[in-house]
Amino acid sequence: MSDQKIKLIAFDMDGTLTSEHSSWEYLHRRMEIWHEKAHVFQDLFWAGKIDYAEFCRLDASLWQGTDCLRAAEILTEIQLRPRAGKVLRTLHRSGVKIALLSSGLKLLADQLAQILPFHHHLANELVCRDGSFTGEVLIHVSTDVRGLRKEDHLQNLMDKYNIRPEEAAAVGDSLGDLEMLRATPNALLIGAKDEDKHKIMRELPKIILLQELEDIFRHLPFRV
């Protein structure tokens, strides 16, 4: 870990700030379409048979005609990690720029942005028209398109605020966060599934494992 004071910290959303590992999957399950088709698309993506854009397109197509407000209401059921609000408000008061960079659902990210002090939040957007989803998706955060990946967005923020990598930090929970975590020497992992945790630790042996979000303050230097 760097001794430089941290000026910017980027958080993943699903499984990092929240209790659910995937807001996409949560909505599918609550609408009882996960076992019908949605899990098949996920399996195809992880097997490398479709790219991320196709994965999102197929997933979003399952919600065509669904009431947007009903989906937003369902997503309010997703809980934050314990003391997440307190941690982020403390970071904000210390002058740290806070970003949420997620390939999860913008519907949920927008809700969190109403109660958490993000300076920036980006996630993927289900297109809503006349109160219903069109089945289209706008990808703002991709896993495989250069310029739209989490690490690209983090680099853009470091450039914008003239922040060096050692003055930034990243917090994630899965292999999908690996390259964002690699973008700074201050990488932290929380709530990862065992398989993901072992793979990430092989790639980033100095990564810090958090039991609780508030452990951030024991591992990173902040201005006081």
XYZ file of C-alpha atoms in Angstrom:
224
model
C 0.000 0.000 0.000
C 1.136 3.503 -0.797
C 1.952 6.090 1.886
C 0.479 8.831 -0.323
C -2.716 10.408 0.967
C -5.689 8.984 -0.934
C -7.510 11.550 -3.047
C -9.793 9.293 -5.145
C -11.461 5.974 -4.432
C -13.491 3.939 -6.919
C -16.022 1.392 -5.745
C -17.711 -1.388 -7.638
C -21.416 -1.567 -6.756
C -22.870 -5.090 -6.790
C -21.383 -7.191 -4.003
C -19.053 -4.366 -2.946
C -21.349 -1.634 -1.690
C -24.427 -3.863 -1.704
C -25.321 -7.298 -0.396
C -26.178 -8.701 -3.852
C -23.473 -9.875 -6.272
C -25.541 -8.908 -9.341
C -28.377 -6.406 -9.654
C -29.141 -7.890 -13.093
C -29.555 -11.360 -11.624
C -31.539 -10.071 -8.650
C -34.086 -8.415 -10.934
C -34.287 -11.508 -13.138
C -34.916 -13.736 -10.133
C -37.539 -11.438 -8.604
C -39.341 -11.327 -11.935
C -39.044 -15.137 -12.188
C -37.198 -15.195 -15.509
C -33.730 -16.225 -14.282
C -34.225 -19.972 -14.663
C -36.130 -19.575 -17.922
C -33.441 -17.885 -20.031
C -31.274 -15.383 -18.191
C -28.856 -17.872 -16.642
C -28.237 -19.330 -20.118
C -27.006 -15.955 -21.394
C -24.689 -15.640 -18.406
C -23.257 -19.100 -19.043
C -22.650 -18.233 -22.705
C -20.838 -15.048 -21.706
C -18.595 -16.696 -19.135
C -17.809 -19.435 -21.643
C -16.613 -16.774 -24.081
C -19.270 -17.633 -26.671
C -20.799 -14.144 -26.727
C -19.243 -10.754 -25.979
C -20.384 -8.412 -23.239
C -22.531 -6.246 -25.514
C -24.456 -9.281 -26.754
C -24.819 -10.560 -23.213
C -26.353 -7.244 -22.113
C -28.565 -7.049 -25.208
C -29.978 -10.532 -24.627
C -30.522 -9.851 -20.931
C -32.244 -6.520 -21.568
C -34.491 -8.079 -24.206
C -36.118 -10.211 -21.502
C -37.492 -7.064 -19.848
C -39.125 -5.623 -22.966
C -42.549 -4.246 -22.008
C -41.844 -4.436 -18.270
C -42.960 -1.481 -16.161
C -39.897 0.651 -15.350
C -41.230 1.868 -12.004
C -41.964 -1.689 -10.903
C -38.376 -2.693 -11.675
C -37.050 0.325 -9.786
C -39.239 -0.599 -6.823
C -37.852 -4.145 -6.799
C -34.292 -2.850 -6.767
C -34.985 -0.836 -3.600
C -35.034 -4.217 -1.829
C -31.267 -4.562 -2.315
C -29.488 -3.685 0.907
C -26.250 -1.782 1.369
C -23.373 -3.418 3.174
C -23.351 -2.567 6.888
C -22.091 0.962 7.568
C -21.527 1.680 3.871
C -23.221 5.045 4.209
C -21.103 6.019 7.205
C -17.891 4.984 5.426
C -18.655 6.977 2.281
C -19.776 10.051 4.185
C -16.547 9.951 6.208
C -14.516 9.679 3.006
C -16.449 12.599 1.529
C -15.820 14.776 4.585
C -12.104 14.003 4.342
C -12.055 15.454 0.833
C -11.755 12.190 -1.096
C -13.387 12.003 -4.532
C -15.748 9.012 -4.566
C -16.721 7.138 -7.728
C -19.066 4.233 -8.347
C -18.042 2.267 -11.452
C -20.361 -0.644 -12.131
C -21.507 -2.922 -14.911
C -24.664 -3.361 -12.854
C -27.936 -1.541 -13.370
C -28.059 2.259 -13.544
C -31.508 2.090 -11.957
C -29.872 0.900 -8.743
C -26.819 3.169 -9.058
C -29.122 6.192 -9.408
C -30.979 5.151 -6.272
C -27.735 4.832 -4.322
C -26.581 8.212 -5.616
C -29.584 9.748 -3.847
C -28.291 8.602 -0.453
C -24.530 8.240 -0.906
C -22.103 11.099 -1.667
C -20.688 10.012 -5.015
C -18.883 12.564 -7.126
C -19.341 10.264 -10.136
C -21.450 7.180 -10.766
C -21.639 5.071 -13.902
C -23.588 1.889 -14.612
C -25.526 0.305 -17.455
C -28.866 1.685 -18.520
C -32.047 -0.144 -19.466
C -33.868 2.066 -21.957
C -37.284 3.144 -20.676
C -39.867 4.749 -22.948
C -43.461 5.648 -22.081
C -43.092 3.880 -18.745
C -41.897 0.528 -20.100
C -38.550 -0.996 -20.982
C -37.894 -1.165 -24.721
C -35.617 -4.199 -24.444
C -32.598 -2.042 -25.304
C -29.569 -1.276 -23.153
C -27.056 1.572 -23.157
C -23.663 0.259 -22.090
C -21.712 2.866 -20.166
C -19.417 0.364 -18.416
C -18.140 -2.609 -20.415
C -15.900 -5.537 -19.563
C -14.246 -5.698 -22.976
C -14.645 -2.448 -24.941
C -11.597 -0.199 -24.643
C -12.564 3.189 -23.304
C -15.621 1.857 -21.462
C -13.951 -0.531 -19.025
C -13.825 0.255 -15.308
C -10.073 0.771 -15.455
C -10.554 3.253 -18.329
C -13.103 5.247 -16.351
C -10.806 5.228 -13.320
C -7.900 6.456 -15.433
C -10.099 9.214 -16.866
C -10.934 10.376 -13.351
C -7.272 10.342 -12.328
C -6.466 12.436 -15.396
C -9.354 14.824 -14.731
C -8.258 15.525 -11.167
C -4.509 15.219 -11.800
C -4.256 12.301 -9.371
C -1.408 9.792 -9.498
C -2.171 6.038 -9.245
C -0.638 5.906 -5.769
C -3.122 8.590 -4.672
C -6.086 6.524 -5.859
C -7.701 3.349 -4.547
C -10.139 0.777 -5.904
C -12.514 -1.569 -4.088
C -14.160 -4.575 -5.728
C -15.532 -8.037 -5.059
C -14.992 -10.143 -8.193
C -12.885 -10.998 -11.218
C -14.843 -8.384 -13.125
C -13.019 -5.787 -11.024
C -9.522 -7.203 -11.568
C -8.232 -4.656 -14.086
C -9.673 -1.729 -12.128
C -7.920 -3.092 -9.045
C -4.711 -3.431 -11.009
C -4.845 0.254 -12.024
C -3.737 1.454 -8.586
C -1.335 0.122 -5.932
C -4.151 0.595 -3.404
C -6.400 -2.345 -4.257
C -8.950 -3.756 -1.818
C -11.239 -6.766 -2.046
C -14.401 -7.448 -0.069
C -16.969 -10.234 -0.132
C -15.410 -12.148 -3.018
C -16.428 -15.717 -3.696
C -13.584 -18.122 -2.921
C -12.779 -18.936 -6.550
C -12.593 -15.262 -7.514
C -10.626 -14.385 -4.396
C -7.934 -16.982 -5.093
C -7.585 -15.939 -8.733
C -7.362 -12.247 -7.855
C -4.807 -12.909 -5.126
C -2.633 -14.808 -7.590
C -2.716 -11.787 -9.905
C -2.434 -9.183 -7.145
C -0.647 -10.773 -4.180
C -0.511 -7.460 -2.294
C -4.239 -6.847 -2.456
C -5.858 -6.062 0.888
C -8.769 -8.239 1.987
C -11.501 -6.366 3.854
C -13.875 -8.008 6.293
C -15.973 -4.843 6.564
C -15.993 -1.655 4.502
C -14.893 0.413 7.475
C -11.616 -1.544 7.520
C -10.607 0.780 4.672
C -9.526 3.299 7.281
C -7.047 0.848 8.807
C -5.327 0.199 5.483
C -5.354 3.461 3.539
C -3.973 6.895 4.451
C -6.483 9.746 4.328
C -6.248 13.447 5.015
C -7.661 14.348 8.389
